[in-house]
Coordinates of C-alpha atoms in Angstrom, one line a residue:
M1 CA -17.3 19.6 4.2
S2 CA -16.6 20.8 7.7
Q3 CA -20.3 20.7 8.7
F4 CA -20.4 16.9 8.5
S5 CA -19.0 14.5 11.2
N6 CA -16.3 12.0 10.3
T7 CA -18.7 9.1 11.0
D8 CA -21.4 10.6 8.8
I9 CA -18.9 11.3 6.0
F10 CA -17.7 7.7 6.1
A11 CA -21.2 6.2 6.1
G12 CA -22.6 8.6 3.5
E13 CA -19.8 8.2 1.0
V14 CA -19.4 4.4 1.4
I15 CA -23.1 3.8 0.9
G16 CA -23.6 6.5 -1.8
T17 CA -20.7 5.3 -3.9
A18 CA -21.6 1.7 -3.5
I19 CA -25.1 2.5 -4.8
L20 CA -23.5 4.5 -7.7
I21 CA -21.4 1.5 -8.7
L22 CA -24.2 -1.0 -8.2
F23 CA -26.3 0.9 -10.7
G24 CA -23.5 1.9 -13.1
A25 CA -21.4 -1.3 -13.2
G26 CA -24.7 -3.2 -13.0
V27 CA -26.0 -1.6 -16.2
C28 CA -22.7 -2.4 -17.9
A29 CA -23.1 -6.1 -16.9
A30 CA -26.7 -6.1 -18.0
V31 CA -25.8 -4.8 -21.5
N32 CA -22.5 -6.6 -22.0
L33 CA -22.9 -10.1 -20.5
R34 CA -24.4 -12.9 -22.5
F35 CA -27.6 -14.5 -21.0
S36 CA -28.8 -11.2 -19.7
K37 CA -32.3 -10.0 -20.6
A38 CA -30.8 -6.6 -21.4
A39 CA -27.9 -8.0 -23.5
A40 CA -26.8 -5.7 -26.4
S41 CA -29.3 -3.0 -25.5
G42 CA -26.8 -0.4 -26.2
W43 CA -24.9 2.7 -25.2
V44 CA -28.0 4.9 -24.4
V45 CA -29.1 2.3 -21.8
I46 CA -25.6 2.4 -20.2
A47 CA -25.6 6.2 -20.1
F48 CA -29.0 6.4 -18.4
G49 CA -28.0 3.6 -16.0
W50 CA -25.0 5.6 -14.8
G51 CA -27.1 8.7 -14.6
F52 CA -29.7 7.0 -12.4
G53 CA -26.8 5.6 -10.3
V54 CA -25.7 9.2 -9.6
L55 CA -29.3 10.1 -8.8
A56 CA -29.7 7.3 -6.3
G57 CA -26.2 7.4 -4.8
A58 CA -25.9 11.1 -4.4
Y59 CA -29.4 11.6 -3.0
T60 CA -28.8 8.8 -0.5
A61 CA -25.4 10.3 0.7
L62 CA -26.6 13.9 0.6
P63 CA -27.9 14.3 4.2
L64 CA -24.9 12.5 5.7
S65 CA -21.9 13.8 3.7
G66 CA -23.1 16.2 1.0
G67 CA -23.2 13.4 -1.6
H68 CA -19.8 13.8 -3.3
I69 CA -19.4 10.1 -4.3
N70 CA -16.5 11.2 -6.6
P71 CA -12.9 12.2 -5.6
A72 CA -12.9 14.7 -8.5
V73 CA -15.9 16.5 -6.9
T74 CA -14.2 16.4 -3.5
V75 CA -11.0 17.8 -4.8
A76 CA -12.7 20.5 -6.7
L77 CA -14.7 21.6 -3.6
A78 CA -11.5 21.6 -1.6
V79 CA -9.7 23.8 -4.2
D80 CA -12.7 26.2 -4.1
S81 CA -13.2 26.3 -0.4
G82 CA -9.6 25.8 0.9
E83 CA -10.8 23.0 3.2
W84 CA -8.5 20.0 2.8
S85 CA -8.6 18.3 6.2
K86 CA -11.4 15.8 5.4
V87 CA -10.4 15.1 1.7
P88 CA -8.6 11.8 2.6
L89 CA -11.6 10.6 4.5
Y90 CA -13.9 11.4 1.6
I91 CA -11.7 9.7 -1.0
G92 CA -11.0 6.7 1.2
S93 CA -14.7 6.2 1.9
Q94 CA -15.5 6.6 -1.8
M95 CA -12.9 3.9 -2.7
I96 CA -14.4 1.5 -0.1
G97 CA -17.9 2.1 -1.4
A98 CA -16.8 1.6 -5.0
I99 CA -15.3 -1.8 -4.2
I100 CA -18.4 -2.9 -2.3
G101 CA -20.6 -1.8 -5.2
A102 CA -18.6 -3.8 -7.7
V103 CA -18.7 -6.9 -5.5
L104 CA -22.5 -6.5 -5.3
V105 CA -22.7 -6.4 -9.1
W106 CA -20.7 -9.7 -9.2
V107 CA -23.2 -11.2 -6.7
A108 CA -26.2 -10.0 -8.7
Y109 CA -24.8 -11.3 -12.0
Y110 CA -23.0 -14.3 -10.6
A111 CA -24.8 -16.8 -12.9
Q112 CA -24.1 -14.6 -16.0
F113 CA -20.4 -14.2 -15.1
A114 CA -20.2 -18.0 -14.7
A115 CA -22.0 -18.7 -18.0
N116 CA -19.7 -16.2 -19.7
A117 CA -16.8 -18.5 -18.9
D118 CA -17.9 -21.0 -21.6
P119 CA -15.3 -20.7 -24.4
E120 CA -18.2 -20.2 -26.9
F121 CA -19.3 -17.1 -25.1
A122 CA -16.0 -16.0 -23.6
Q123 CA -15.2 -12.3 -23.4
D124 CA -13.1 -10.0 -21.3
T125 CA -15.1 -9.0 -18.3
L126 CA -13.2 -5.9 -17.3
G127 CA -15.5 -3.6 -19.2
N128 CA -18.3 -4.5 -16.8
F129 CA -16.2 -3.0 -14.0
S130 CA -13.8 -0.3 -15.3
T131 CA -13.2 1.8 -18.4
I132 CA -11.4 0.6 -21.5
P133 CA -10.4 3.1 -24.2
E134 CA -11.6 2.4 -27.7
V135 CA -8.3 3.7 -29.2
R136 CA -5.4 3.3 -26.8
Q137 CA -3.5 6.5 -26.9
P138 CA -2.7 7.6 -23.4
A139 CA -2.3 11.3 -24.2
A140 CA -5.6 11.5 -26.1
N141 CA -7.3 9.3 -23.5
M142 CA -6.1 11.6 -20.7
A143 CA -7.3 14.7 -22.7
T144 CA -10.7 13.1 -23.0
E145 CA -11.0 12.4 -19.3
I146 CA -9.8 15.9 -18.4
V147 CA -12.3 17.6 -20.8
A148 CA -15.2 15.3 -19.7
T149 CA -14.5 16.0 -16.0
I150 CA -14.4 19.7 -16.5
A151 CA -17.8 19.3 -18.2
L152 CA -19.0 17.6 -15.0
V153 CA -17.3 19.6 -12.2
L154 CA -17.7 23.1 -13.5
P155 CA -21.5 22.9 -13.8
I156 CA -21.6 21.1 -10.4
L157 CA -19.8 24.1 -8.8
A158 CA -22.1 26.5 -10.7
F159 CA -25.2 24.6 -9.6
G160 CA -24.0 24.9 -6.0
A161 CA -23.9 28.7 -6.4
T162 CA -27.4 28.8 -7.8
T163 CA -29.9 29.8 -5.1
A164 CA -33.0 28.4 -6.8
L165 CA -31.5 24.9 -7.1
A166 CA -30.4 25.0 -3.5
K167 CA -33.9 25.9 -2.3
T168 CA -35.6 23.3 -4.4
G169 CA -33.1 20.5 -3.6
T170 CA -32.9 19.6 -7.3
Q171 CA -29.1 19.9 -7.7
V172 CA -28.6 16.1 -7.6
L173 CA -31.4 15.6 -10.2
I174 CA -29.8 18.1 -12.6
V175 CA -26.3 16.5 -12.0
S176 CA -27.7 13.1 -12.8
L177 CA -29.0 14.4 -16.1
L178 CA -25.6 16.1 -16.7
V179 CA -23.9 12.7 -16.3
V180 CA -26.3 11.2 -18.9
G181 CA -25.4 14.0 -21.3
I182 CA -21.6 13.5 -20.7
G183 CA -22.0 9.8 -21.4
L184 CA -23.9 10.4 -24.6
S185 CA -21.6 13.2 -25.8
L186 CA -18.2 12.5 -24.5
G187 CA -18.2 8.9 -23.4
G188 CA -17.3 7.3 -26.7
P189 CA -13.5 7.5 -26.6
T190 CA -12.8 6.2 -23.1
G191 CA -16.0 5.1 -21.4
Y192 CA -16.0 8.4 -19.4
A193 CA -14.6 7.5 -16.0
I194 CA -14.9 11.1 -14.8
N195 CA -14.5 9.6 -11.3
P196 CA -11.3 8.0 -10.0
A197 CA -13.2 5.8 -7.5
R198 CA -15.7 4.7 -10.1
D199 CA -12.8 3.2 -12.1
L200 CA -10.2 2.2 -9.6
G201 CA -12.5 0.6 -7.0
P202 CA -14.2 -1.8 -9.4
R203 CA -10.8 -2.5 -11.1
I204 CA -9.5 -3.7 -7.7
A205 CA -12.6 -5.8 -7.3
H206 CA -12.1 -7.3 -10.7
A207 CA -8.6 -8.2 -9.9
L208 CA -9.6 -9.9 -6.6
L209 CA -12.9 -11.6 -7.4
P210 CA -12.9 -15.3 -8.6
I211 CA -14.6 -14.5 -11.9
P212 CA -14.0 -17.3 -14.5
N213 CA -12.2 -16.3 -17.6
K214 CA -12.0 -12.7 -16.5
G215 CA -8.9 -11.6 -18.3
G216 CA -6.4 -9.0 -17.0
S217 CA -7.2 -5.9 -15.0
D218 CA -5.2 -3.6 -17.4
W219 CA -3.2 -1.9 -14.7
G220 CA -1.1 -0.2 -17.4
Y221 CA -4.0 2.0 -18.3
S222 CA -5.4 2.4 -14.8
W223 CA -3.6 5.7 -14.0
V224 CA -5.4 7.5 -16.8
P225 CA -9.0 7.4 -15.4
V226 CA -7.5 8.4 -12.0
A227 CA -5.2 11.3 -13.1
G228 CA -7.4 12.7 -15.8
P229 CA -10.4 13.4 -13.6
L230 CA -8.3 14.8 -10.8
I231 CA -6.6 17.2 -13.2
G232 CA -9.9 18.1 -14.8
A233 CA -11.3 18.8 -11.3
V234 CA -8.5 21.2 -10.4
I235 CA -8.9 23.0 -13.8
A236 CA -12.6 23.3 -13.3
A237 CA -12.3 24.7 -9.8
G238 CA -9.7 27.2 -11.1
I239 CA -12.1 28.3 -13.8
F240 CA -14.9 28.6 -11.3
K241 CA -12.9 30.8 -8.9
L242 CA -11.8 33.1 -11.8
A243 CA -15.1 33.4 -13.5
F244 CA -17.7 33.2 -10.7

């Protein structure tokens, strides 16, 4: 992290995370909202949409900030390297980018969100922005987020130690496919936040945006997709330091 200037970190992480959320929350809106041409196209579409969001966001941010676009990745890299001085800047920038990305999704799907306010088609809109567990059991939900984040962060750290990937510049491509795999394999219980900014930023946007019939922002659950990924990141970094 030390090789990047503060200005570049801010710009890279804001822009990269905004792109991540634009693609990711965008595909959720495309699938979940009525009157969308992609309505009800399913979980596989959502998983690939988030994967492509990682691909676009991280590659965009890579030359400026290293392309973290996830506080869990930032914390894991800090645990591994011992460099903590720029962690607040990274995480703050990621949060700003996540909020911006969520607002852009609302702009892009403004007509669909408005049409969704009709009582005949009313539904809670939070799932287009943030995660909602299928079975609400905080301990189990936390465990899911921890395991899924370990499955993300440990390979990312290993990819960074792989010379061939570094030379070819394909780490981000492989990580995007990894995110698709996590969504397909581990996303069912909680919606796989695996990224505190991905969940909290759009949740804040949901609370603030004037979306008709939007329902509550579920702040009672909001700590799980923040704490779980951060715990998972620390565990993954610890495993990496011991094993590699």
